[in-house]
Amino acid sequence: MSTTQMMKGILDGCILAIIKNKEVYGYELAEKLEGYGFSNFSEGTIYPLLLRMQKEKLVTSTLKKSTAGPKRKYYRLTENGEQELQDFIERWENLQTNVNHVLKHETKKEKEIKHDA
Amino acid sequence: MMPKNVPLSKKSKQFLENLRVYLFSTGKKEKEIDEIVEELENHLMQAEKDGKSIEHIIGQSPRAYMEQLASEMPIDLKAWMKYIPMILFGAFSFTVVRDLFEGTLAYSLLEIIGFLIIAILFLTSISLTFRYVAGKNLSTGKQFAILYPVALLPMALFIGLIFLNQHVTTPVISFGMIGTIIIAIVTLIFIIGISIWSKTWVLPIVLTFVSLPDYLLGFTSLTESARLITGTCITFGGIFIYLWISSKLAKA
């Protein structure tokens, strides 16, 4: 898996989490992601992801009038989306634990070996 | 469709216009195209207000970004369906109209049965293919890779039929004067009907440019080869001018 592919899966999960918390429109979503530190991706990346999530019925969208003038598309999680988010959280926690384990033990060993030498 | 008073940079406007054309040319649903273009337009407007560059939104390659969007949008199968009867009766009307200029109609049994078989084969294969494509989550490229050969199938079969008809002799059925007139009227109604239904006059216009020059040039004193060259020039020139004008009109 390339880093971009791995990144996409993670972005998917983060987008679902943000949308679950509050209905958002595209620009708002991009701003939030950037606010959380995802700064090295192009903002437009979220739209193909949102299109796919809509196709997979994880999110739905509604057009609402904004105070500024143009109609905005707001995204909301579906039941499937909530389930997918739960699954993502489980997968992520599992992955995080495993990676942490690996890094903790293996890098410690490495240090010991260096120490012995 | 895009409001002209949008305070968008030229670069962004250009990108949105290119995106619309790209998605349209890859056969996406018009409604979905409008939606995604409008959404990106809003995004770009706000981003520009916040002083972000277009590269920050769509990345380094606009083309790659357009492809990403396109791959997540389904092909508009209904719009494709529109072209199927047009291709079928179009192919049929080309033969009929050409032959009408030569006098009363007469076809061999092989031609008539062959055409019916091709029509049935084509309709079955295309509807099966559509069902298959619609049910799968395929990329745009793969969808076209499957649809194109199926759409080209009748063309290949027609050419095969023409060759076969030259080598195999079957009873010829002559339609006589009244039969010919009836077929001519039915064909004309089909051509007009299809044009109104599909909202494009491309079929009768191409038909006219293909059939009429040859017929009219037959009255001139030009030699056969001169007639052939002039006819071909008028045919392709006329079709080219028509396509050019209609693309200009579509842009305006």
CSV table of C-alpha atoms in Angstrom, one decimal:
chain,number,residue,atom,x,y,z
A,1,MET,CA,0.0,0.0,0.0
A,2,SER,CA,1.4,3.4,-0.9
A,3,THR,CA,1.4,6.2,1.5
A,4,THR,CA,-1.2,8.1,-0.5
A,5,GLN,CA,-3.5,5.0,-0.4
A,6,MET,CA,-3.0,4.6,3.3
A,7,MET,CA,-3.6,8.4,3.7
A,8,LYS,CA,-6.9,8.1,1.8
A,9,GLY,CA,-8.3,5.5,4.1
A,10,ILE,CA,-7.3,7.6,7.1
A,11,LEU,CA,-8.8,10.7,5.5
A,12,ASP,CA,-12.0,8.8,4.9
A,13,GLY,CA,-12.3,8.0,8.6
A,14,CYS,CA,-11.5,11.5,9.7
A,15,ILE,CA,-14.1,12.9,7.3
A,16,LEU,CA,-16.7,10.5,8.6
A,17,ALA,CA,-15.9,11.6,12.2
A,18,ILE,CA,-16.2,15.3,11.4
A,19,ILE,CA,-19.5,14.8,9.5
A,20,LYS,CA,-20.9,12.7,12.3
A,21,ASN,CA,-20.3,15.5,14.8
A,22,LYS,CA,-21.9,18.2,12.7
A,23,GLU,CA,-23.4,18.7,9.2
A,24,VAL,CA,-20.7,20.4,7.2
A,25,TYR,CA,-20.2,21.7,3.6
A,26,GLY,CA,-17.1,21.1,1.6
A,27,TYR,CA,-15.1,24.2,2.4
A,28,GLU,CA,-15.9,23.9,6.1
A,29,LEU,CA,-14.7,20.3,6.0
A,30,ALA,CA,-11.4,21.2,4.3
A,31,GLU,CA,-10.8,23.9,6.9
A,32,LYS,CA,-11.4,21.6,9.8
A,33,LEU,CA,-9.0,19.0,8.4
A,34,GLU,CA,-6.4,21.6,7.9
A,35,GLY,CA,-7.1,22.9,11.5
A,36,TYR,CA,-6.4,19.4,12.8
A,37,GLY,CA,-3.0,19.4,11.1
A,38,PHE,CA,-3.7,17.8,7.7
A,39,SER,CA,-2.0,20.6,5.9
A,40,ASN,CA,0.0,18.9,3.1
A,41,PHE,CA,-3.0,17.7,1.1
A,42,SER,CA,-4.8,19.7,-1.6
A,43,GLU,CA,-8.3,20.6,-0.3
A,44,GLY,CA,-10.0,19.4,-3.5
A,45,THR,CA,-9.1,15.8,-2.5
A,46,ILE,CA,-12.1,15.7,-0.3
A,47,TYR,CA,-14.6,15.9,-3.2
A,48,PRO,CA,-13.7,12.6,-5.0
A,49,LEU,CA,-13.8,11.0,-1.5
A,50,LEU,CA,-17.2,12.6,-0.8
A,51,LEU,CA,-18.5,11.5,-4.2
A,52,ARG,CA,-17.5,7.9,-3.4
A,53,MET,CA,-19.0,8.0,0.1
A,54,GLN,CA,-22.2,9.2,-1.4
A,55,LYS,CA,-22.1,6.4,-4.0
A,56,GLU,CA,-21.5,3.9,-1.1
A,57,LYS,CA,-24.4,5.5,0.8
A,58,LEU,CA,-22.2,6.5,3.8
A,59,VAL,CA,-23.2,10.1,3.5
A,60,THR,CA,-26.1,12.1,2.0
A,61,SER,CA,-26.2,15.7,1.0
A,62,THR,CA,-28.7,18.5,1.0
A,63,LEU,CA,-28.6,21.9,-0.6
A,64,LYS,CA,-29.1,24.7,1.7
A,65,LYS,CA,-29.1,28.5,1.2
A,66,SER,CA,-26.3,30.2,3.0
A,67,THR,CA,-26.4,33.7,4.4
A,68,ALA,CA,-23.6,34.6,2.0
A,69,GLY,CA,-25.7,33.9,-1.1
A,70,PRO,CA,-24.8,30.7,-3.0
A,71,LYS,CA,-26.5,27.4,-2.2
A,72,ARG,CA,-24.2,25.1,-0.2
A,73,LYS,CA,-24.2,21.3,-0.2
A,74,TYR,CA,-24.2,20.0,3.4
A,75,TYR,CA,-23.2,16.5,4.2
A,76,ARG,CA,-24.7,14.2,6.8
A,77,LEU,CA,-23.9,10.7,7.9
A,78,THR,CA,-26.2,7.8,7.1
A,79,GLU,CA,-26.7,4.7,9.3
A,80,ASN,CA,-24.2,2.9,7.1
A,81,GLY,CA,-21.8,5.8,7.5
A,82,GLU,CA,-22.0,5.6,11.3
A,83,GLN,CA,-21.3,1.8,11.1
A,84,GLU,CA,-18.4,2.5,8.8
A,85,LEU,CA,-17.1,5.1,11.3
A,86,GLN,CA,-17.3,2.6,14.2
A,87,ASP,CA,-15.4,0.0,12.0
A,88,PHE,CA,-12.8,2.6,11.2
A,89,ILE,CA,-12.3,3.5,14.8
A,90,GLU,CA,-11.8,-0.1,15.7
A,91,ARG,CA,-9.4,-0.7,12.8
A,92,TRP,CA,-7.5,2.4,13.6
A,93,GLU,CA,-7.1,1.6,17.3
A,94,ASN,CA,-6.0,-1.9,16.5
A,95,LEU,CA,-3.5,-0.6,14.0
A,96,GLN,CA,-2.3,2.1,16.4
A,97,THR,CA,-1.8,-0.5,19.2
A,98,ASN,CA,0.1,-2.8,16.9
A,99,VAL,CA,2.3,-0.2,15.4
A,100,ASN,CA,3.1,1.2,18.9
A,101,HIS,CA,4.0,-2.2,20.1
A,102,VAL,CA,6.3,-2.8,17.2
A,103,LEU,CA,8.0,0.5,17.5
A,104,LYS,CA,8.3,0.3,21.3
A,105,HIS,CA,9.9,-3.2,21.4
A,106,GLU,CA,11.9,-3.2,18.2
A,107,THR,CA,13.4,0.3,18.7
A,108,LYS,CA,14.2,-0.6,22.3
A,109,LYS,CA,16.0,-3.8,21.2
A,110,GLU,CA,17.9,-1.7,18.6
A,111,LYS,CA,19.0,0.6,21.4
A,112,GLU,CA,20.1,-2.4,23.6
A,113,ILE,CA,22.1,-3.8,20.7
A,114,LYS,CA,23.8,-0.5,20.1
A,115,HIS,CA,24.4,-0.3,23.9
A,116,ASP,CA,26.0,-3.8,23.9
A,117,ALA,CA,28.3,-3.0,21.1
B,1,MET,CA,-24.8,28.2,-16.5
B,2,MET,CA,-22.0,29.9,-14.5
B,3,PRO,CA,-22.9,33.3,-13.3
B,4,LYS,CA,-20.8,35.9,-15.0
B,5,ASN,CA,-20.4,38.2,-12.0
B,6,VAL,CA,-18.5,35.7,-9.9
B,7,PRO,CA,-15.4,37.3,-8.4
B,8,LEU,CA,-13.3,34.3,-9.4
B,9,SER,CA,-9.8,34.4,-10.9
B,10,LYS,CA,-9.5,33.7,-14.5
B,11,LYS,CA,-7.5,30.5,-13.7
B,12,SER,CA,-10.3,29.2,-11.5
B,13,LYS,CA,-12.9,30.0,-14.1
B,14,GLN,CA,-10.9,28.3,-16.8
B,15,PHE,CA,-10.5,25.2,-14.6
B,16,LEU,CA,-14.2,24.9,-13.9
B,17,GLU,CA,-15.0,25.3,-17.6
B,18,ASN,CA,-12.5,22.6,-18.5
B,19,LEU,CA,-13.8,20.3,-15.8
B,20,ARG,CA,-17.4,20.7,-17.1
B,21,VAL,CA,-16.2,19.8,-20.6
B,22,TYR,CA,-14.1,16.9,-19.4
B,23,LEU,CA,-16.9,15.4,-17.4
B,24,PHE,CA,-19.4,15.9,-20.2
B,25,SER,CA,-17.1,14.2,-22.7
B,26,THR,CA,-16.7,11.2,-20.4
B,27,GLY,CA,-20.5,10.8,-20.4
B,28,LYS,CA,-21.4,11.8,-16.9
B,29,LYS,CA,-24.9,12.8,-15.8
B,30,GLU,CA,-25.6,16.5,-16.5
B,31,LYS,CA,-27.2,17.1,-13.1
B,32,GLU,CA,-24.2,15.6,-11.3
B,33,ILE,CA,-21.8,17.6,-13.4
B,34,ASP,CA,-23.7,20.8,-12.5
B,35,GLU,CA,-23.6,19.8,-8.8
B,36,ILE,CA,-19.9,19.1,-8.6
B,37,VAL,CA,-18.9,22.2,-10.7
B,38,GLU,CA,-21.1,24.4,-8.5
B,39,GLU,CA,-19.7,22.9,-5.3
B,40,LEU,CA,-16.1,23.5,-6.5
B,41,GLU,CA,-17.0,27.0,-7.6
B,42,ASN,CA,-18.2,27.8,-4.1
B,43,HIS,CA,-15.1,26.2,-2.7
B,44,LEU,CA,-12.8,28.2,-5.0
B,45,MET,CA,-14.6,31.4,-4.3
B,46,GLN,CA,-14.2,31.0,-0.6
B,47,ALA,CA,-10.6,29.8,-0.9
B,48,GLU,CA,-9.7,32.8,-3.1
B,49,LYS,CA,-11.3,35.1,-0.5
B,50,ASP,CA,-9.0,33.5,2.1
B,51,GLY,CA,-6.0,34.1,-0.2
B,52,LYS,CA,-5.4,30.5,-1.2
B,53,SER,CA,-4.0,29.6,-4.6
B,54,ILE,CA,-5.9,27.2,-6.9
B,55,GLU,CA,-3.0,24.8,-6.6
B,56,HIS,CA,-3.7,24.5,-2.9
B,57,ILE,CA,-7.2,23.3,-3.9
B,58,ILE,CA,-6.8,21.0,-6.9
B,59,GLY,CA,-3.1,20.0,-6.5
B,60,GLN,CA,-0.4,20.3,-9.1
B,61,SER,CA,-2.1,18.6,-12.0
B,62,PRO,CA,-5.7,19.8,-12.9
B,63,ARG,CA,-5.9,16.9,-15.3
B,64,ALA,CA,-5.1,14.3,-12.6
B,65,TYR,CA,-7.7,15.9,-10.3
B,66,MET,CA,-10.4,15.9,-13.0
B,67,GLU,CA,-9.7,12.2,-13.6
B,68,GLN,CA,-10.1,11.5,-9.9
B,69,LEU,CA,-13.5,13.2,-9.9
B,70,ALA,CA,-14.6,11.5,-13.1
B,71,SER,CA,-13.6,8.0,-11.7
B,72,GLU,CA,-16.1,8.5,-8.8
B,73,MET,CA,-19.0,9.6,-11.1
B,74,PRO,CA,-21.2,7.0,-12.9
B,75,ILE,CA,-21.7,7.2,-16.7
B,76,ASP,CA,-25.1,8.4,-17.7
B,77,LEU,CA,-26.4,5.1,-19.2
B,78,LYS,CA,-29.8,6.7,-20.1
B,79,ALA,CA,-28.1,9.2,-22.3
B,80,TRP,CA,-26.2,6.4,-24.0
B,81,MET,CA,-29.5,4.5,-24.5
B,82,LYS,CA,-30.6,7.6,-26.5
B,83,TYR,CA,-28.0,6.9,-29.2
B,84,ILE,CA,-28.8,3.2,-29.7
B,85,PRO,CA,-31.9,3.5,-31.8
B,86,MET,CA,-30.2,6.4,-33.5
B,87,ILE,CA,-27.3,4.2,-34.5
B,88,LEU,CA,-29.5,1.4,-35.6
B,89,PHE,CA,-32.1,3.3,-37.6
B,90,GLY,CA,-29.4,5.7,-38.7
B,91,ALA,CA,-27.5,2.8,-40.3
B,92,PHE,CA,-30.7,1.6,-41.8
B,93,SER,CA,-31.8,5.0,-43.2
B,94,PHE,CA,-28.4,5.5,-44.8
B,95,THR,CA,-28.9,2.4,-46.9
B,96,VAL,CA,-32.5,3.2,-47.7
B,97,VAL,CA,-32.0,6.9,-48.6
B,98,ARG,CA,-29.1,6.1,-50.9
B,99,ASP,CA,-31.1,3.4,-52.6
B,100,LEU,CA,-34.1,5.7,-52.9
B,101,PHE,CA,-32.2,8.0,-55.2
B,102,GLU,CA,-31.5,5.1,-57.5
B,103,GLY,CA,-35.2,4.3,-57.9
B,104,THR,CA,-37.5,1.6,-56.5
B,105,LEU,CA,-36.2,-0.5,-53.7
B,106,ALA,CA,-35.2,-4.0,-54.0
B,107,TYR,CA,-33.3,-6.1,-51.4
B,108,SER,CA,-32.1,-9.6,-51.3
B,109,LEU,CA,-33.6,-11.9,-48.7
B,110,LEU,CA,-30.1,-12.2,-47.2
B,111,GLU,CA,-30.0,-8.4,-46.7
B,112,ILE,CA,-33.4,-8.2,-45.0
B,113,ILE,CA,-32.9,-11.2,-42.7
B,114,GLY,CA,-29.3,-10.1,-42.0
B,115,PHE,CA,-30.4,-6.6,-41.0
B,116,LEU,CA,-33.1,-8.0,-38.6
B,117,ILE,CA,-30.6,-10.4,-37.0
B,118,ILE,CA,-28.0,-7.6,-36.6
B,119,ALA,CA,-30.7,-5.4,-35.0
B,120,ILE,CA,-31.8,-8.1,-32.6
B,121,LEU,CA,-28.2,-9.1,-31.7
B,122,PHE,CA,-27.3,-5.5,-31.1
B,123,LEU,CA,-30.2,-4.7,-28.9
B,124,THR,CA,-29.7,-7.8,-26.8
B,125,SER,CA,-26.0,-7.4,-26.5
B,126,ILE,CA,-26.2,-3.7,-25.6
B,127,SER,CA,-28.9,-4.2,-23.0
B,128,LEU,CA,-27.0,-7.1,-21.4
B,129,THR,CA,-23.8,-5.0,-21.4
B,130,PHE,CA,-25.6,-2.0,-19.8
B,131,ARG,CA,-27.0,-4.2,-17.1
B,132,TYR,CA,-23.6,-5.6,-16.5
B,133,VAL,CA,-21.8,-2.2,-16.4
B,134,ALA,CA,-24.5,-0.6,-14.2
B,135,GLY,CA,-24.2,-3.3,-11.6
B,136,LYS,CA,-20.5,-3.1,-11.3
B,137,ASN,CA,-18.4,-0.4,-9.7
B,138,LEU,CA,-16.1,0.0,-12.7
B,139,SER,CA,-13.8,2.9,-13.6
B,140,THR,CA,-14.8,5.2,-16.4
B,141,GLY,CA,-12.0,3.8,-18.6
B,142,LYS,CA,-13.2,0.2,-18.1
B,143,GLN,CA,-16.8,1.1,-18.7
B,144,PHE,CA,-15.9,2.6,-22.1
B,145,ALA,CA,-13.6,-0.3,-22.9
B,146,ILE,CA,-16.6,-2.6,-22.5
B,147,LEU,CA,-19.2,-0.3,-24.2
B,148,TYR,CA,-17.2,0.7,-27.3
B,149,PRO,CA,-16.7,-2.7,-28.8
B,150,VAL,CA,-20.4,-3.5,-28.3
B,151,ALA,CA,-21.4,-0.2,-29.9
B,152,LEU,CA,-19.1,-1.0,-32.9
B,153,LEU,CA,-20.4,-4.5,-33.3
B,154,PRO,CA,-23.3,-3.7,-35.7
B,155,MET,CA,-20.9,-1.7,-37.9
B,156,ALA,CA,-18.6,-4.7,-38.3
B,157,LEU,CA,-21.6,-7.0,-38.9
B,158,PHE,CA,-23.0,-4.6,-41.5
B,159,ILE,CA,-19.7,-4.7,-43.4
B,160,GLY,CA,-19.7,-8.5,-43.2
B,161,LEU,CA,-23.3,-8.6,-44.5
B,162,ILE,CA,-22.4,-6.4,-47.5
B,163,PHE,CA,-19.5,-8.7,-48.4
B,164,LEU,CA,-21.6,-11.8,-47.9
B,165,ASN,CA,-24.4,-10.4,-50.1
B,166,GLN,CA,-21.9,-10.0,-53.0
B,167,HIS,CA,-20.9,-13.6,-52.8
B,168,VAL,CA,-24.1,-15.4,-51.9
B,169,THR,CA,-27.2,-15.2,-54.2
B,170,THR,CA,-30.6,-15.2,-52.5
B,171,PRO,CA,-34.0,-14.3,-54.0
B,172,VAL,CA,-34.4,-10.5,-54.5
B,173,ILE,CA,-37.6,-9.0,-53.1
B,174,SER,CA,-38.7,-5.9,-55.1
B,175,PHE,CA,-40.9,-3.5,-53.2
B,176,GLY,CA,-42.4,-1.8,-56.3
B,177,MET,CA,-43.5,1.8,-56.5
B,178,ILE,CA,-46.1,1.8,-53.7
B,179,GLY,CA,-43.8,-0.3,-51.4
B,180,THR,CA,-40.9,2.1,-52.0
B,181,ILE,CA,-43.1,5.2,-51.2
B,182,ILE,CA,-44.3,3.6,-48.0
B,183,ILE,CA,-40.8,2.8,-46.9
B,184,ALA,CA,-39.6,6.2,-47.9
B,185,ILE,CA,-42.3,7.8,-45.7
B,186,VAL,CA,-41.7,5.5,-42.8
B,187,THR,CA,-38.0,6.2,-43.0
B,188,LEU,CA,-38.6,10.0,-43.1
B,189,ILE,CA,-40.9,9.8,-40.1
B,190,PHE,CA,-38.2,7.8,-38.2
B,191,ILE,CA,-35.5,10.3,-39.1
B,192,ILE,CA,-37.6,13.3,-38.0
B,193,GLY,CA,-38.9,11.4,-34.9
B,194,ILE,CA,-35.4,10.4,-33.8
B,195,SER,CA,-34.2,14.0,-34.4
B,196,ILE,CA,-36.9,15.5,-32.2
B,197,TRP,CA,-36.5,12.9,-29.5
B,198,SER,CA,-32.7,13.0,-29.3
B,199,LYS,CA,-32.8,16.8,-29.7
B,200,THR,CA,-30.1,16.8,-32.4
B,201,TRP,CA,-30.4,17.1,-36.2
B,202,VAL,CA,-27.1,15.4,-36.8
B,203,LEU,CA,-28.7,12.4,-38.5
B,204,PRO,CA,-30.7,14.1,-41.3
B,205,ILE,CA,-27.9,16.6,-41.9
B,206,VAL,CA,-25.2,14.0,-42.2
B,207,LEU,CA,-27.6,11.9,-44.4
B,208,THR,CA,-28.2,14.8,-46.7
B,209,PHE,CA,-24.5,15.5,-47.1
B,210,VAL,CA,-23.8,11.8,-47.8
B,211,SER,CA,-26.6,11.1,-50.2
B,212,LEU,CA,-27.5,14.4,-52.0
B,213,PRO,CA,-24.2,15.4,-53.5
B,214,ASP,CA,-23.8,12.1,-55.4
B,215,TYR,CA,-27.3,12.3,-56.7
B,216,LEU,CA,-27.1,15.9,-57.8
B,217,LEU,CA,-23.7,15.5,-59.4
B,218,GLY,CA,-25.2,12.7,-61.5
B,219,PHE,CA,-27.0,15.4,-63.5
B,220,THR,CA,-23.7,17.3,-64.3
B,221,SER,CA,-21.4,16.6,-67.2
B,222,LEU,CA,-18.5,15.9,-64.9
B,223,THR,CA,-16.5,12.7,-65.4
B,224,GLU,CA,-17.0,9.9,-63.0
B,225,SER,CA,-13.8,10.5,-61.1
B,226,ALA,CA,-14.4,14.3,-60.9
B,227,ARG,CA,-17.9,13.6,-59.5
B,228,LEU,CA,-16.4,11.2,-57.0
B,229,ILE,CA,-13.9,13.7,-55.7
B,230,THR,CA,-16.3,16.7,-55.7
B,231,GLY,CA,-18.9,14.6,-53.9
B,232,THR,CA,-16.5,13.4,-51.2
B,233,CYS,CA,-15.3,17.0,-50.7
B,234,ILE,CA,-18.9,18.3,-50.3
B,235,THR,CA,-19.8,15.4,-48.0
B,236,PHE,CA,-16.9,15.8,-45.6
B,237,GLY,CA,-16.7,19.6,-45.9
B,238,GLY,CA,-20.4,19.9,-45.2
B,239,ILE,CA,-20.3,17.6,-42.2
B,240,PHE,CA,-17.2,19.3,-40.9
B,241,ILE,CA,-18.8,22.8,-41.2
B,242,TYR,CA,-22.0,21.5,-39.5
B,243,LEU,CA,-20.1,20.1,-36.6
B,244,TRP,CA,-18.0,23.3,-36.3
B,245,ILE,CA,-21.1,25.5,-36.3
B,246,SER,CA,-22.9,23.4,-33.8
B,247,SER,CA,-19.9,23.3,-31.4
B,248,LYS,CA,-19.7,27.1,-31.7
B,249,LEU,CA,-23.4,27.3,-30.9
B,250,ALA,CA,-23.0,25.0,-28.0
B,251,LYS,CA,-20.3,27.1,-26.5
B,252,ALA,CA,-22.2,30.4,-26.8
